[in-house]
Amino acid sequence: MSTTPTTTLEREIKLRFGSVDEARAAILACGATPMLGRRLQEDSLLDSDDEALRRRRCVLRVRTENGKSRLTFKGPVQPGVMKIREELETVIGDGEILLRVLKELGLHVWFRYEKYREEFAHEDVIVAVDETPVGIFVEIEGSESGIAAMAGALGQKECDYIKDSYRGLFLRHREAFGITGHDMVFDESDAGS
């Protein structure tokens, strides 16, 4: 008996906000319900030495938060107004062990990034406030119509949609401000802020 894997399409946009308080107030004013409280997410992107995944415009990520980990594969971004791509994700028992196993299989961590995330639910979208070392972003994930409606309710237009990854945002920030760091992680002084 064969089983066909389920393919999930992820649809999302990011919006830039001036502060966490401004973003949270705007989301709550739209009628969103708090879902998951603020917590640190630590992400590691992996690839082979020949960059096979990046050449295919794919991502393999291990995310750890609150002692739990997830393994996520993301396919190439499809053309469109929003960021749309295949996403396969599963919960894993121990992120550190998985990273060691993947290293033994010839993969290595090529980029790490951190963010504090707080999530809200509204109709058919999940709305996250992300505090990153390069700014405050609201990420909206769900149906295309739900994303557009939530972005509009937040006072944003299609021209405000950010489809770039946090890696891309980090590279632009690093270039604009002459930062030399390789990873998008908080300084020791930022920890727990």
Tab-separated table of C-alpha atoms in Angstrom:
chain	number	residue	atom	x	y	z
A	1	MET	CA	0.000	0.000	0.000
A	2	SER	CA	1.561	3.327	-1.041
A	3	THR	CA	0.946	6.640	0.628
A	4	THR	CA	1.049	9.901	-1.279
A	5	PRO	CA	2.622	12.737	0.718
A	6	THR	CA	0.455	15.776	1.342
A	7	THR	CA	1.648	18.973	-0.310
A	8	THR	CA	0.906	22.208	1.485
A	9	LEU	CA	1.190	25.613	-0.129
A	10	GLU	CA	2.372	28.349	2.184
A	11	ARG	CA	1.067	31.829	1.384
A	12	GLU	CA	2.499	34.769	3.289
A	13	ILE	CA	3.615	38.369	3.280
A	14	LYS	CA	5.578	40.513	5.688
A	15	LEU	CA	4.805	44.133	6.564
A	16	ARG	CA	7.248	46.494	8.256
A	17	PHE	CA	6.136	48.254	11.457
A	18	GLY	CA	7.845	50.892	13.584
A	19	SER	CA	7.434	49.116	16.923
A	20	VAL	CA	6.078	45.987	18.552
A	21	ASP	CA	3.452	48.011	20.427
A	22	GLU	CA	2.233	49.638	17.188
A	23	ALA	CA	2.014	46.261	15.426
A	24	ARG	CA	0.256	44.519	18.333
A	25	ALA	CA	-2.272	47.361	18.758
A	26	ALA	CA	-3.103	47.351	15.034
A	27	ILE	CA	-3.600	43.568	14.999
A	28	LEU	CA	-5.823	43.576	18.096
A	29	ALA	CA	-7.851	46.487	16.681
A	30	CYS	CA	-8.672	44.243	13.689
A	31	GLY	CA	-10.291	41.738	16.051
A	32	ALA	CA	-7.490	39.172	16.075
A	33	THR	CA	-7.231	36.817	19.040
A	34	PRO	CA	-3.929	36.165	20.851
A	35	MET	CA	-2.817	32.616	20.073
A	36	LEU	CA	0.810	32.033	21.103
A	37	GLY	CA	2.776	34.348	23.385
A	38	ARG	CA	6.137	35.931	22.738
A	39	ARG	CA	8.977	33.426	22.489
A	40	LEU	CA	12.408	33.161	20.891
A	41	GLN	CA	12.661	31.197	17.644
A	42	GLU	CA	16.111	29.995	16.601
A	43	ASP	CA	16.351	28.926	12.960
A	44	SER	CA	19.157	27.129	11.133
A	45	LEU	CA	19.192	26.820	7.333
A	46	LEU	CA	21.059	23.830	5.916
A	47	ASP	CA	22.526	22.915	2.553
A	48	SER	CA	25.133	20.677	0.956
A	49	ASP	CA	28.634	21.906	0.105
A	50	ASP	CA	27.607	22.298	-3.547
A	51	GLU	CA	24.580	24.412	-2.481
A	52	ALA	CA	22.145	22.034	-4.183
A	53	LEU	CA	19.136	23.370	-2.246
A	54	ARG	CA	19.929	27.052	-2.825
A	55	ARG	CA	20.515	26.420	-6.537
A	56	ARG	CA	17.005	24.907	-6.636
A	57	ARG	CA	15.753	27.943	-4.598
A	58	CYS	CA	14.665	25.571	-1.816
A	59	VAL	CA	15.139	25.792	1.946
A	60	LEU	CA	15.748	23.156	4.608
A	61	ARG	CA	15.268	24.612	8.087
A	62	VAL	CA	15.471	23.375	11.668
A	63	ARG	CA	13.553	25.676	14.047
A	64	THR	CA	13.787	25.462	17.829
A	65	GLU	CA	11.506	27.297	20.262
A	66	ASN	CA	10.531	26.571	23.850
A	67	GLY	CA	12.502	23.310	23.793
A	68	LYS	CA	10.605	21.993	20.748
A	69	SER	CA	11.900	21.634	17.201
A	70	ARG	CA	10.506	21.426	13.677
A	71	LEU	CA	12.057	20.351	10.399
A	72	THR	CA	10.746	22.285	7.394
A	73	PHE	CA	11.366	21.954	3.661
A	74	LYS	CA	10.269	24.847	1.442
A	75	GLY	CA	10.172	24.647	-2.338
A	76	PRO	CA	10.894	27.472	-4.787
A	77	VAL	CA	8.823	30.659	-4.493
A	78	GLN	CA	6.110	30.780	-7.152
A	79	PRO	CA	5.367	33.982	-9.076
A	80	GLY	CA	2.649	36.154	-7.565
A	81	VAL	CA	1.747	39.166	-5.467
A	82	MET	CA	2.317	37.126	-2.297
A	83	LYS	CA	5.035	34.685	-1.379
A	84	ILE	CA	3.691	31.244	-2.316
A	85	ARG	CA	5.694	28.052	-2.021
A	86	GLU	CA	5.380	24.379	-1.170
A	87	GLU	CA	5.986	23.696	2.521
A	88	LEU	CA	6.484	20.337	4.233
A	89	GLU	CA	6.943	20.438	8.011
A	90	THR	CA	7.141	17.974	10.871
A	91	VAL	CA	7.791	18.109	14.604
A	92	ILE	CA	11.046	16.474	15.667
A	93	GLY	CA	12.135	15.205	19.044
A	94	ASP	CA	15.559	16.815	19.406
A	95	GLY	CA	16.755	19.608	17.132
A	96	GLU	CA	20.415	19.327	18.180
A	97	ILE	CA	20.488	15.595	17.420
A	98	LEU	CA	18.791	16.188	14.062
A	99	LEU	CA	21.383	18.844	13.169
A	100	ARG	CA	24.133	16.326	13.992
A	101	VAL	CA	22.454	13.654	11.849
A	102	LEU	CA	22.084	16.078	8.934
A	103	LYS	CA	25.756	17.046	9.307
A	104	GLU	CA	26.711	13.347	9.103
A	105	LEU	CA	24.660	13.190	5.889
A	106	GLY	CA	26.771	15.954	4.353
A	107	LEU	CA	24.691	19.032	5.145
A	108	HIS	CA	25.881	22.093	7.061
A	109	VAL	CA	24.275	25.147	8.635
A	110	TRP	CA	24.949	28.067	6.297
A	111	PHE	CA	22.743	30.719	7.932
A	112	ARG	CA	21.224	31.197	11.380
A	113	TYR	CA	18.598	33.724	12.381
A	114	GLU	CA	16.636	34.571	15.504
A	115	LYS	CA	13.430	36.400	16.204
A	116	TYR	CA	10.971	36.881	19.007
A	117	ARG	CA	7.521	35.926	17.720
A	118	GLU	CA	4.016	36.475	19.078
A	119	GLU	CA	1.039	35.028	17.134
A	120	PHE	CA	-2.614	35.960	16.691
A	121	ALA	CA	-5.483	34.279	14.838
A	122	HIS	CA	-8.096	36.045	12.724
A	123	GLU	CA	-10.561	34.184	10.507
A	124	ASP	CA	-8.391	32.147	8.107
A	125	VAL	CA	-5.023	33.825	8.783
A	126	ILE	CA	-2.285	33.640	11.380
A	127	VAL	CA	-0.701	37.000	12.127
A	128	ALA	CA	2.729	37.112	13.768
A	129	VAL	CA	4.636	40.009	15.254
A	130	ASP	CA	8.329	39.306	14.659
A	131	GLU	CA	10.997	41.232	16.553
A	132	THR	CA	14.218	40.721	14.605
A	133	PRO	CA	17.717	42.215	14.749
A	134	VAL	CA	16.818	44.102	11.522
A	135	GLY	CA	13.415	45.492	12.508
A	136	ILE	CA	9.830	44.732	13.444
A	137	PHE	CA	7.702	42.821	10.943
A	138	VAL	CA	4.159	41.527	10.875
A	139	GLU	CA	3.917	38.253	8.964
A	140	ILE	CA	0.493	37.191	7.700
A	141	GLU	CA	-0.017	33.599	6.579
A	142	GLY	CA	-3.196	31.989	5.238
A	143	SER	CA	-5.459	32.279	2.204
A	144	GLU	CA	-4.760	34.933	-0.427
A	145	SER	CA	-8.048	36.701	0.257
A	146	GLY	CA	-7.507	36.516	4.031
A	147	ILE	CA	-3.982	37.924	3.734
A	148	ALA	CA	-5.165	40.784	1.522
A	149	ALA	CA	-8.067	41.555	3.875
A	150	MET	CA	-5.843	41.561	6.971
A	151	ALA	CA	-3.173	43.697	5.279
A	152	GLY	CA	-5.885	46.178	4.278
A	153	ALA	CA	-7.302	46.206	7.803
A	154	LEU	CA	-3.788	47.004	9.046
A	155	GLY	CA	-3.716	50.006	6.701
A	156	GLN	CA	-1.263	48.425	4.257
A	157	LYS	CA	-1.450	48.221	0.470
A	158	GLU	CA	-0.156	45.645	-1.982
A	159	CYS	CA	2.903	47.852	-2.645
A	160	ASP	CA	3.796	47.423	1.075
A	161	TYR	CA	3.966	43.620	0.827
A	162	ILE	CA	7.405	42.188	1.540
A	163	LYS	CA	7.943	38.776	-0.052
A	164	ASP	CA	11.624	38.532	0.831
A	165	SER	CA	12.940	36.021	3.360
A	166	TYR	CA	14.554	37.069	6.618
A	167	ARG	CA	17.887	36.128	5.018
A	168	GLY	CA	17.218	38.577	2.159
A	169	LEU	CA	16.118	41.314	4.582
A	170	PHE	CA	19.257	40.698	6.641
A	171	LEU	CA	21.535	40.972	3.595
A	172	ARG	CA	19.953	44.283	2.559
A	173	HIS	CA	20.199	45.606	6.128
A	174	ARG	CA	23.807	44.464	6.418
A	175	GLU	CA	24.737	46.221	3.164
A	176	ALA	CA	22.843	49.421	4.052
A	177	PHE	CA	24.436	49.728	7.495
A	178	GLY	CA	27.868	48.194	6.853
A	179	ILE	CA	27.322	45.328	9.285
A	180	THR	CA	29.810	42.478	9.010
A	181	GLY	CA	27.979	39.662	10.810
A	182	HIS	CA	27.231	36.438	8.969
A	183	ASP	CA	24.083	35.454	10.888
A	184	MET	CA	20.975	37.423	11.904
A	185	VAL	CA	21.163	36.863	15.645
A	186	PHE	CA	20.662	39.111	18.641
A	187	ASP	CA	23.647	40.598	20.454
A	188	GLU	CA	24.126	39.477	24.043
A	189	SER	CA	22.753	42.890	25.131
A	190	ASP	CA	19.519	42.198	23.182
A	191	ALA	CA	18.861	38.834	24.824
A	192	GLY	CA	15.493	38.702	26.558
A	193	SER	CA	14.567	42.272	25.685
